[in-house]
Amino acid sequence: MKHLGKVMEQVIKRNPNEPEFHQAVREVLESLDPVVEKHPEWLQAGIFERIVEPERQVIFRVPWIDDNGKVQVNRGFRVQFNSAIGPYKGGIRFHPSVNLGIIKFLGFEQIFKNSLTGLPIGGGKGGSDFDPKGKSDGEIMRFCQSFMSELFRHIGENTDVPAGDIGVGGREIGYMFGMYKKLRNDFTGVLTGKGLTWGGSLVRTEATGYGTCYFMEKALNAKGKSFKGSTVVISGSGNVAIYATEKAYQLGAKVVALSDSNGYIYDPEGINLDTVKRIKEVERKRISAYVEHHPKAQYHEGWTGIWTVKCDIALPCATQNEIDEKSAETLVTNGCYAVGEGANMPSTPEAIEVFHKNKIIFGPAKAANAGGVATSALEMSQNSMRYSWTFEEVDAKLKHIMADIYENVSEAAREYGYEDNLVVGANIAGFLKVANAMYAQGIAW
Ligand code: NDP
Ligand code: 2IT
């Protein structure tokens, strides 16, 4: 980091105890030296200092009553990071590990990811330290209603449009949408990931996982490889992992392992996706339940063990920093030649270094998982038109968007002297559009 070391120092000083946020910022700033050299006017205009500071951060109390009549209190967040190219857009995460630093890292990543989609959406993220595990449907509903009873004042279809993330799927979006509509008396596309009969878009559920595979297929093809005939390991067993599995199968691969935060399953015959969908989407059970239906499959305790399973392609689709240096080395030693990030920031910086050193085809999260938010933006378009496209139409647009992202990212890497480094390519390509817009709009913002 030749030019932006001072900016990084200030970020650490101003945002203490937020290691994930520092990690996300450092990776982007490290990529931008060649951009600074080309655009000294952006240095002059303080673009770099401004882009690392959220435009607005809201923290609020979320009280709710559990099934025993006891009052519970959680903390809610919405970080509205950057609106240079469109309304704030990004998911809401419900997980006990959520804190301001986590939401800021996710919101910061979202700025560049959303820019890469080519669609007019700014960056934001929200969430709560609420743990949905083991909660009844009624508890989930009361929590979501309480969360929205504060969030509603800060969002809107042209202001900030939240969606799902870890712990937030169709059910939670429904409860939040219902509360927003009641409070505002306004039926509007304020959230994405809605149900299909009330403004949702076809393919949104599948979009992140499908998009990751579409992106990786392009990256593999560029090196004379493809999913066809390959063995794939996918971490997580939530929304992103399930639909990455579905698309990997459709592209001719065999998926042999999936996981959750307790452990992983290995099925040498190939994971049966119908069983996984039933366990996770309908019964809401742990992934270990899989082996009750498939006795030839194995369940192993501990989620990091999944990276010891031999594979050609690895798709981390669970959470941040789930692949460390050691797991990366194990993957490489076992012959893995491609890694595509379905989750946000799943590889540590040390792991990414291992991948780059070993010439692994590496699709960074900002680019590889942008299909979810891109399809959210397509949902927003359909809501504005009061019209809906068919599954085939949305899927074709998603495929096209992911192919364009791959082209733009690899072209930016080449142009700035980092051929094949899609991390640098994604950071630069995502940054340029936002920086241009910020520069044009003046310094008050
Ligand atoms: P889900 O809640 O549907 O699934 C999350 C999965 O990851 C679960 O299997 C969960 O296991 C596992 N997981 C979560 N936290 C941890 C942890 N700390 N350690 C180990 N495993 C963990 O979330 P999504 O599938 O939506 O999100 C997965 C990732 O993809 C996240 O990084 C998210 O930010 C990212 N993403 C999501 C998008 C979307 O459209 N949904 C879009 C782009 C990125 P368990 O049940 O045990 O907690
Ligand atoms: O990380 C992400 O891109 C998401 N969780 C999806 C955000 C969205 O607005 O669809």
Coordinates of C-alpha atoms and ligand atoms in Angstrom, one line a residue:
M1 CA 0.0 0.0 0.0
K2 CA 2.2 2.8 -1.3
H3 CA -0.3 5.7 -1.3
L4 CA -3.1 4.9 1.0
G5 CA -1.3 3.8 4.2
K6 CA -2.5 6.9 6.0
V7 CA -6.1 6.2 5.1
M8 CA -5.8 2.7 6.5
E9 CA -4.2 4.0 9.7
Q10 CA -7.1 6.4 10.2
V11 CA -9.6 3.6 9.6
I12 CA -8.0 1.5 12.3
K13 CA -7.8 4.4 14.7
R14 CA -11.4 5.6 14.1
N15 CA -12.9 2.1 14.2
P16 CA -11.2 0.2 17.0
N17 CA -12.1 -3.5 17.7
E18 CA -13.5 -4.0 14.2
P19 CA -11.1 -6.5 12.7
E20 CA -13.4 -7.7 9.9
F21 CA -14.0 -4.1 8.8
H22 CA -10.2 -3.4 8.8
Q23 CA -9.7 -6.6 6.7
A24 CA -12.2 -5.7 4.1
V25 CA -10.9 -2.1 3.8
R26 CA -7.3 -3.2 3.7
E27 CA -7.9 -5.6 0.8
V28 CA -9.5 -2.8 -1.3
L29 CA -7.0 -0.1 -0.5
E30 CA -4.1 -2.5 -1.3
S31 CA -5.5 -2.9 -4.8
L32 CA -5.9 0.8 -5.5
D33 CA -2.3 2.1 -5.8
P34 CA -2.4 2.0 -9.6
V35 CA -5.7 3.9 -9.5
V36 CA -4.3 6.6 -7.4
E37 CA -1.4 7.0 -9.9
K38 CA -3.9 7.4 -12.7
H39 CA -6.3 9.7 -10.8
P40 CA -4.4 12.2 -8.6
E41 CA -7.6 14.4 -8.7
W42 CA -9.4 11.7 -6.6
L43 CA -6.7 12.0 -3.9
Q44 CA -7.2 15.8 -4.0
A45 CA -11.0 15.3 -3.6
G46 CA -10.6 13.0 -0.6
I47 CA -12.4 10.2 -2.4
F48 CA -10.5 7.5 -0.5
E49 CA -11.0 9.1 3.0
R50 CA -14.7 9.5 2.2
I51 CA -15.4 6.0 0.8
V52 CA -14.2 4.3 4.0
E53 CA -16.6 6.3 6.2
P54 CA -20.3 5.3 6.1
E55 CA -22.7 8.0 5.1
R56 CA -25.0 7.0 8.0
Q57 CA -25.1 4.3 10.7
V58 CA -28.1 3.5 12.8
I59 CA -28.1 1.4 15.9
F60 CA -31.3 0.6 17.8
R61 CA -32.9 -1.4 20.5
V62 CA -35.1 -4.4 19.5
P63 CA -37.2 -5.5 22.4
W64 CA -39.5 -8.5 21.9
I65 CA -41.4 -11.1 24.0
D66 CA -40.5 -14.8 23.9
D67 CA -42.9 -17.7 24.2
N68 CA -42.4 -17.8 28.0
G69 CA -43.6 -14.2 28.2
K70 CA -40.1 -13.0 29.0
V71 CA -38.8 -9.7 27.6
Q72 CA -35.7 -10.1 25.4
V73 CA -33.6 -7.3 24.1
N74 CA -31.4 -7.4 21.0
R75 CA -29.5 -4.8 19.1
G76 CA -30.3 -3.8 15.5
F77 CA -28.1 -2.1 12.9
R78 CA -28.3 -0.5 9.5
V79 CA -25.2 0.9 7.9
Q80 CA -26.0 3.1 4.9
F81 CA -22.5 3.1 3.4
N82 CA -22.6 4.7 0.0
S83 CA -25.3 6.1 -2.2
A84 CA -23.2 7.5 -5.0
I85 CA -24.7 5.3 -7.7
G86 CA -28.1 4.4 -6.3
P87 CA -30.2 3.8 -3.2
Y88 CA -28.5 1.8 -0.4
K89 CA -28.9 -1.9 -1.1
G90 CA -27.8 -4.9 0.9
G91 CA -29.0 -7.7 3.1
I92 CA -30.0 -8.1 6.7
R93 CA -28.1 -10.7 8.9
F94 CA -29.5 -12.3 12.0
H95 CA -26.8 -14.1 13.8
P96 CA -25.4 -13.9 17.4
S97 CA -22.0 -12.9 16.1
V98 CA -23.4 -9.7 14.5
N99 CA -21.8 -6.4 15.8
L100 CA -21.2 -3.0 14.2
G101 CA -17.8 -4.1 12.7
I102 CA -19.4 -7.1 11.0
I103 CA -22.1 -5.0 9.4
K104 CA -19.6 -2.4 8.3
F105 CA -17.4 -5.0 6.6
L106 CA -20.4 -6.3 4.8
G107 CA -21.7 -2.8 3.9
F108 CA -18.3 -1.8 2.6
E109 CA -18.0 -4.9 0.4
Q110 CA -21.5 -4.3 -0.8
I111 CA -20.5 -0.9 -2.4
F112 CA -18.1 -2.5 -4.8
K113 CA -20.2 -5.7 -5.4
N114 CA -23.2 -3.6 -6.3
S115 CA -21.2 -1.4 -8.6
L116 CA -19.9 -4.5 -10.4
T117 CA -23.5 -5.7 -11.2
G118 CA -23.7 -2.7 -13.6
L119 CA -27.1 -1.8 -12.0
P120 CA -27.9 1.4 -10.1
I121 CA -27.6 0.4 -6.5
G122 CA -25.5 1.9 -3.6
G123 CA -24.1 -0.1 -0.7
G124 CA -25.6 -0.9 2.7
K125 CA -26.1 -3.7 5.2
G126 CA -28.0 -4.4 8.4
G127 CA -28.7 -7.0 11.0
S128 CA -29.0 -8.0 14.6
D129 CA -27.3 -10.2 17.1
F130 CA -30.6 -12.1 17.4
D131 CA -30.1 -15.9 17.1
P132 CA -33.0 -17.4 15.1
K133 CA -31.9 -21.0 16.0
G134 CA -34.4 -22.8 18.1
K135 CA -36.9 -20.0 18.0
S136 CA -40.6 -20.6 17.3
D137 CA -42.3 -19.1 14.3
G138 CA -44.2 -16.8 16.6
E139 CA -40.9 -15.6 18.2
I140 CA -39.4 -15.0 14.8
M141 CA -42.4 -13.0 13.8
R142 CA -42.5 -10.8 16.9
F143 CA -38.7 -10.2 16.6
C144 CA -39.0 -9.2 12.9
Q145 CA -42.0 -6.9 13.7
S146 CA -40.1 -5.2 16.5
F147 CA -37.0 -4.8 14.3
M148 CA -39.0 -3.2 11.5
S149 CA -40.9 -0.9 13.9
E150 CA -37.6 1.1 14.1
L151 CA -36.0 0.3 10.7
F152 CA -39.0 1.5 8.7
R153 CA -38.1 5.2 9.3
H154 CA -34.7 4.8 7.7
I155 CA -35.6 2.8 4.6
G156 CA -37.7 3.2 1.4
E157 CA -37.9 2.1 -2.2
N158 CA -35.7 5.1 -3.3
T159 CA -33.7 5.4 -0.1
D160 CA -32.5 2.0 1.1
V161 CA -33.8 -1.5 0.1
P162 CA -32.8 -4.3 2.5
A163 CA -32.9 -8.0 1.6
G164 CA -31.9 -11.4 3.2
D165 CA -28.5 -12.6 4.4
I166 CA -27.5 -15.2 7.0
G167 CA -30.6 -16.1 9.1
V168 CA -32.9 -14.0 7.0
G169 CA -34.9 -15.7 4.2
G170 CA -38.3 -15.6 2.7
R171 CA -40.1 -16.1 6.0
E172 CA -38.3 -13.2 7.8
I173 CA -38.7 -10.9 4.7
G174 CA -42.4 -11.6 4.8
Y175 CA -42.8 -10.6 8.5
M176 CA -40.7 -7.4 7.9
F177 CA -42.6 -6.5 4.8
G178 CA -45.9 -6.9 6.5
M179 CA -44.9 -4.6 9.3
Y180 CA -43.4 -2.0 7.0
K181 CA -46.7 -1.9 5.0
K182 CA -48.8 -1.5 8.1
L183 CA -46.7 1.3 9.5
R184 CA -46.4 3.2 6.2
N185 CA -49.7 2.2 4.6
D186 CA -47.7 1.8 1.4
F187 CA -47.3 -1.3 -0.8
T188 CA -43.9 -0.8 -2.3
G189 CA -40.7 -2.7 -3.2
V190 CA -38.9 -1.6 0.0
L191 CA -37.5 -5.1 0.5
T192 CA -36.3 -7.7 -2.0
G193 CA -36.5 -11.5 -1.7
K194 CA -40.3 -11.1 -1.3
G195 CA -42.7 -14.0 -2.0
L196 CA -43.8 -14.5 -5.6
T197 CA -47.4 -13.5 -5.0
W198 CA -46.5 -10.2 -3.4
G199 CA -43.9 -8.6 -5.5
G200 CA -41.0 -11.1 -5.4
S201 CA -39.0 -12.0 -8.4
L202 CA -38.5 -15.5 -9.9
V203 CA -34.9 -16.7 -9.5
R204 CA -34.1 -14.4 -6.5
T205 CA -34.1 -17.5 -4.2
E206 CA -31.7 -19.3 -6.5
A207 CA -29.7 -16.3 -7.6
T208 CA -26.6 -16.1 -5.4
G209 CA -25.8 -19.8 -5.7
Y210 CA -26.6 -19.9 -9.4
G211 CA -24.6 -16.7 -10.0
T212 CA -21.5 -18.1 -8.3
C213 CA -21.5 -21.1 -10.6
Y214 CA -22.2 -18.9 -13.7
F215 CA -19.2 -16.7 -12.7
M216 CA -16.9 -19.6 -11.9
E217 CA -17.9 -21.4 -15.2
K218 CA -16.6 -18.4 -17.1
A219 CA -13.4 -18.2 -15.1
L220 CA -12.9 -22.0 -15.5
N221 CA -13.6 -21.8 -19.3
A222 CA -11.0 -19.1 -19.6
K223 CA -8.4 -21.7 -18.4
G224 CA -9.8 -24.5 -20.5
K225 CA -11.7 -26.1 -17.6
S226 CA -15.4 -26.4 -16.6
F227 CA -17.7 -27.8 -14.0
K228 CA -18.4 -30.8 -16.2
G229 CA -17.1 -33.9 -14.7
S230 CA -15.6 -32.1 -11.7
T231 CA -15.9 -32.9 -8.0
V232 CA -17.1 -30.0 -5.9
V233 CA -17.1 -29.3 -2.2
I234 CA -19.5 -26.6 -0.9
S235 CA -19.5 -25.2 2.6
G236 CA -22.7 -24.2 4.4
S237 CA -26.2 -25.6 3.7
G238 CA -28.2 -22.5 3.6
N239 CA -29.6 -20.4 0.8
V240 CA -26.4 -19.9 -1.1
A241 CA -25.0 -23.4 -0.7
I242 CA -28.2 -25.2 -1.7
Y243 CA -28.5 -23.3 -5.0
A244 CA -24.8 -23.4 -5.8
T245 CA -25.2 -27.2 -5.4
E246 CA -28.2 -27.2 -7.7
K247 CA -26.4 -25.3 -10.4
A248 CA -23.2 -27.2 -10.1
Y249 CA -25.1 -30.4 -10.7
Q250 CA -26.9 -28.8 -13.7
L251 CA -23.4 -27.9 -15.1
G252 CA -22.3 -31.5 -14.9
A253 CA -20.4 -31.6 -11.6
K254 CA -20.7 -33.9 -8.6
V255 CA -21.1 -32.2 -5.2
V256 CA -19.7 -34.5 -2.4
A257 CA -19.8 -32.4 0.8
L258 CA -21.9 -29.7 2.5
S259 CA -21.7 -28.4 6.1
D260 CA -23.2 -26.2 8.8
S261 CA -21.6 -24.6 11.9
N262 CA -21.5 -28.0 13.7
G263 CA -20.0 -30.3 11.1
Y264 CA -20.0 -31.6 7.6
I265 CA -21.5 -34.4 5.5
Y266 CA -19.5 -36.4 2.9
D267 CA -21.4 -38.5 0.4
P268 CA -19.1 -40.1 -2.1
E269 CA -22.0 -40.9 -4.4
G270 CA -22.9 -37.2 -4.6
I271 CA -25.1 -35.3 -2.2
N272 CA -28.8 -35.8 -2.7
L273 CA -30.1 -32.3 -3.0
D274 CA -33.8 -33.2 -2.5
T275 CA -32.9 -34.6 1.0
V276 CA -30.9 -31.5 1.8
K277 CA -33.7 -29.1 0.7
R278 CA -36.2 -31.1 2.8
I279 CA -34.0 -31.1 5.9
K280 CA -33.0 -27.4 5.7
E281 CA -35.9 -25.6 4.0
V282 CA -38.9 -27.5 5.3
E283 CA -37.8 -29.3 8.6
R284 CA -35.2 -26.6 9.5
K285 CA -32.9 -29.4 11.0
R286 CA -29.2 -29.7 11.3
I287 CA -27.2 -31.1 8.3
S288 CA -26.3 -34.2 10.4
A289 CA -29.8 -35.4 9.8
Y290 CA -28.7 -36.2 6.2
V291 CA -27.0 -39.5 7.2
E292 CA -30.3 -40.9 8.6
H293 CA -31.6 -40.9 5.0
H294 CA -28.3 -41.9 3.3
P295 CA -26.4 -44.5 5.4
K296 CA -23.5 -44.6 3.0
A297 CA -22.8 -40.9 3.7
Q298 CA -20.7 -39.8 6.6
Y299 CA -21.1 -37.0 9.2
H300 CA -18.1 -35.4 10.8
E301 CA -18.2 -33.0 13.7
G302 CA -16.4 -29.7 13.2
W303 CA -17.1 -27.3 10.3
T304 CA -13.4 -26.7 9.2
G305 CA -12.9 -30.4 8.3
I306 CA -14.8 -29.9 5.1
W307 CA -11.7 -28.4 3.5
T308 CA -9.9 -31.8 3.9
V309 CA -12.3 -33.4 1.5
K310 CA -10.6 -33.9 -1.9
C311 CA -12.1 -31.8 -4.6
D312 CA -11.4 -30.0 -7.9
I313 CA -13.5 -27.0 -7.1
A314 CA -14.3 -25.5 -3.7
L315 CA -17.2 -23.1 -3.1
P316 CA -17.2 -21.5 0.4
C317 CA -20.8 -20.5 0.9
A318 CA -21.1 -20.2 4.7
T319 CA -19.5 -17.2 6.4
Q320 CA -16.5 -14.9 6.7
N321 CA -12.9 -16.2 7.3
E322 CA -14.0 -19.9 7.0
I323 CA -10.9 -20.8 5.0
D324 CA -7.6 -20.0 6.7
E325 CA -4.0 -20.5 5.4
K326 CA -3.9 -24.1 6.6
S327 CA -7.2 -25.1 5.0
A328 CA -6.1 -23.3 1.8
E329 CA -2.9 -25.3 1.8
T330 CA -4.8 -28.6 2.3
L331 CA -7.1 -27.8 -0.6
V332 CA -4.2 -27.1 -2.9
T333 CA -2.3 -30.2 -1.8
N334 CA -5.4 -32.3 -2.5
G335 CA -5.5 -31.0 -6.1
C336 CA -8.2 -28.3 -5.9
Y337 CA -7.7 -25.9 -8.8
A338 CA -10.5 -23.4 -8.4
V339 CA -12.2 -21.6 -5.5
G340 CA -15.3 -19.5 -5.9
E341 CA -16.6 -17.4 -3.0
G342 CA -20.3 -17.7 -2.5
A343 CA -20.1 -16.3 1.0
N344 CA -18.8 -12.8 1.9
M345 CA -15.0 -12.7 2.6
P346 CA -14.8 -16.5 3.4
S347 CA -11.1 -16.6 2.7
T348 CA -8.6 -15.0 5.0
P349 CA -5.9 -12.8 3.3
E350 CA -3.3 -15.5 4.0
A351 CA -5.6 -18.1 2.3
I352 CA -5.9 -15.9 -0.7
E353 CA -2.2 -15.6 -0.9
V354 CA -1.9 -19.4 -0.9
F355 CA -4.4 -19.5 -3.8
H356 CA -2.6 -16.9 -5.8
K357 CA 0.8 -18.4 -5.3
N358 CA -0.4 -21.7 -6.5
K359 CA -2.2 -20.2 -9.5
I360 CA -5.6 -21.4 -8.3
I361 CA -8.5 -19.9 -10.3
F362 CA -9.9 -17.7 -7.5
G363 CA -13.3 -15.9 -7.8
P364 CA -13.5 -13.3 -5.0
A365 CA -16.8 -12.7 -3.2
K366 CA -17.6 -9.2 -4.6
A367 CA -17.7 -10.6 -8.1
A368 CA -18.6 -14.3 -7.6
N369 CA -21.6 -13.8 -5.3
A370 CA -23.0 -10.6 -6.9
G371 CA -25.8 -12.6 -8.5
G372 CA -28.0 -12.3 -5.4
V373 CA -28.0 -8.6 -5.2
A374 CA -28.1 -8.2 -9.0
T375 CA -31.4 -10.2 -9.0
S376 CA -32.6 -8.1 -6.1
A377 CA -32.1 -5.1 -8.4
L378 CA -34.1 -6.9 -11.1
E379 CA -36.8 -7.4 -8.5
M380 CA -36.7 -3.6 -7.9
S381 CA -37.1 -3.0 -11.6
Q382 CA -40.1 -5.3 -11.9
N383 CA -41.7 -3.7 -8.9
S384 CA -41.3 -0.2 -10.5
M385 CA -42.8 -1.5 -13.7
R386 CA -45.6 -3.4 -11.8
Y387 CA -44.7 -6.3 -14.0
S388 CA -42.9 -9.6 -13.7
W389 CA -40.5 -11.5 -16.0
T390 CA -40.6 -15.3 -16.4
F391 CA -38.0 -17.6 -14.7
E392 CA -36.2 -17.9 -18.1
E393 CA -36.1 -14.2 -18.6
V394 CA -34.6 -13.4 -15.2
D395 CA -32.2 -16.4 -15.3
A396 CA -31.0 -15.2 -18.7
K397 CA -30.4 -11.7 -17.4
L398 CA -28.5 -13.1 -14.3
K399 CA -26.3 -15.3 -16.5
H400 CA -25.5 -12.3 -18.7
I401 CA -24.7 -10.1 -15.7
M402 CA -22.4 -12.7 -14.2
A403 CA -20.6 -13.1 -17.6
D404 CA -20.2 -9.3 -17.9
I405 CA -18.8 -9.1 -14.3
Y406 CA -16.3 -11.8 -15.2
E407 CA -15.2 -9.9 -18.4
N408 CA -15.0 -6.5 -16.6
V409 CA -13.1 -7.9 -13.7
S410 CA -10.6 -9.8 -15.7
E411 CA -10.1 -6.9 -18.1
A412 CA -9.5 -4.5 -15.2
A413 CA -6.9 -6.9 -13.8
R414 CA -5.1 -7.0 -17.2
E415 CA -5.3 -3.3 -17.8
Y416 CA -3.8 -2.4 -14.4
G417 CA -1.0 -5.0 -14.7
Y418 CA -2.4 -7.8 -12.5
E419 CA -3.4 -10.4 -15.1
D420 CA -5.5 -13.3 -13.6
N421 CA -5.7 -11.6 -10.2
L422 CA -9.5 -11.3 -10.0
V423 CA -9.3 -9.8 -6.5
V424 CA -7.5 -6.7 -7.7
G425 CA -9.6 -6.7 -10.9
A426 CA -12.9 -6.7 -8.8
N427 CA -11.7 -4.1 -6.4
I428 CA -10.6 -1.7 -9.2
A429 CA -13.5 -2.2 -11.5
G430 CA -16.0 -1.9 -8.6
F431 CA -14.2 1.2 -7.2
L432 CA -13.9 3.2 -10.5
K433 CA -17.6 3.6 -11.1
V434 CA -18.3 4.7 -7.5
A435 CA -15.3 7.1 -7.4
N436 CA -16.4 8.7 -10.7
A437 CA -19.9 9.3 -9.3
M438 CA -18.6 10.7 -6.0
Y439 CA -16.2 13.0 -7.8
A440 CA -19.0 14.3 -10.1
Q441 CA -21.4 14.9 -7.1
G442 CA -19.0 17.2 -5.2
I443 CA -17.6 17.1 -1.7
A444 CA -20.6 17.8 0.5
W445 CA -21.5 14.1 0.2
Ligands
NDP1 P1 -28.1 -19.0 5.5 O1 -28.5 -18.5 6.8 O2 -29.2 -19.4 4.6 O3 -27.1 -20.1 5.6 C1 -25.9 -19.9 6.3 C2 -25.1 -21.2 6.3 O4 -23.8 -21.0 6.7 C3 -25.7 -22.2 7.3 O5 -25.4 -23.5 6.8 C4 -24.9 -21.9 8.5 O6 -24.8 -23.0 9.5 C5 -23.5 -21.6 8.0 N1 -22.9 -20.7 8.9 C6 -23.3 -19.5 9.3 N2 -22.4 -18.9 10.2 C7 -21.5 -19.8 10.4 C8 -20.3 -19.8 11.2 N3 -20.0 -18.8 12.0 N4 -19.5 -20.9 11.1 C9 -19.9 -22.0 10.3 N5 -21.0 -22.0 9.5 C10 -21.7 -21.0 9.6 O7 -27.3 -17.8 4.8 P2 -26.9 -17.5 3.3 O8 -26.8 -18.8 2.6 O9 -27.9 -16.5 2.7 O10 -25.5 -16.8 3.4 C11 -24.3 -17.5 3.3 C12 -23.2 -16.6 3.0 O11 -23.4 -16.0 1.7 C13 -23.0 -15.4 3.9 O12 -21.6 -15.1 3.9 C14 -23.7 -14.3 3.2 O13 -23.3 -13.0 3.6 C15 -23.4 -14.6 1.8 N6 -24.3 -14.1 0.8 C16 -25.6 -14.3 0.8 C17 -26.4 -13.8 -0.2 C18 -27.9 -14.1 -0.3 O14 -28.5 -13.7 -1.3 N7 -28.5 -14.8 0.7 C19 -25.9 -13.0 -1.3 C20 -24.4 -12.9 -1.3 C21 -23.7 -13.4 -0.3 P3 -25.7 -22.9 10.8 O15 -27.1 -23.3 10.4 O16 -25.1 -24.0 11.7 O17 -25.6 -21.6 11.4
2IT2 O1 -24.4 -10.1 0.5 C1 -25.3 -9.9 -0.3 O2 -25.0 -9.5 -1.5 C2 -26.6 -10.2 0.1 N1 -26.9 -10.7 1.2 C3 -27.8 -9.9 -0.9 C4 -28.2 -8.4 -0.8 C5 -29.4 -8.0 -1.6 O3 -29.8 -6.9 -1.4 O4 -30.0 -8.9 -2.3

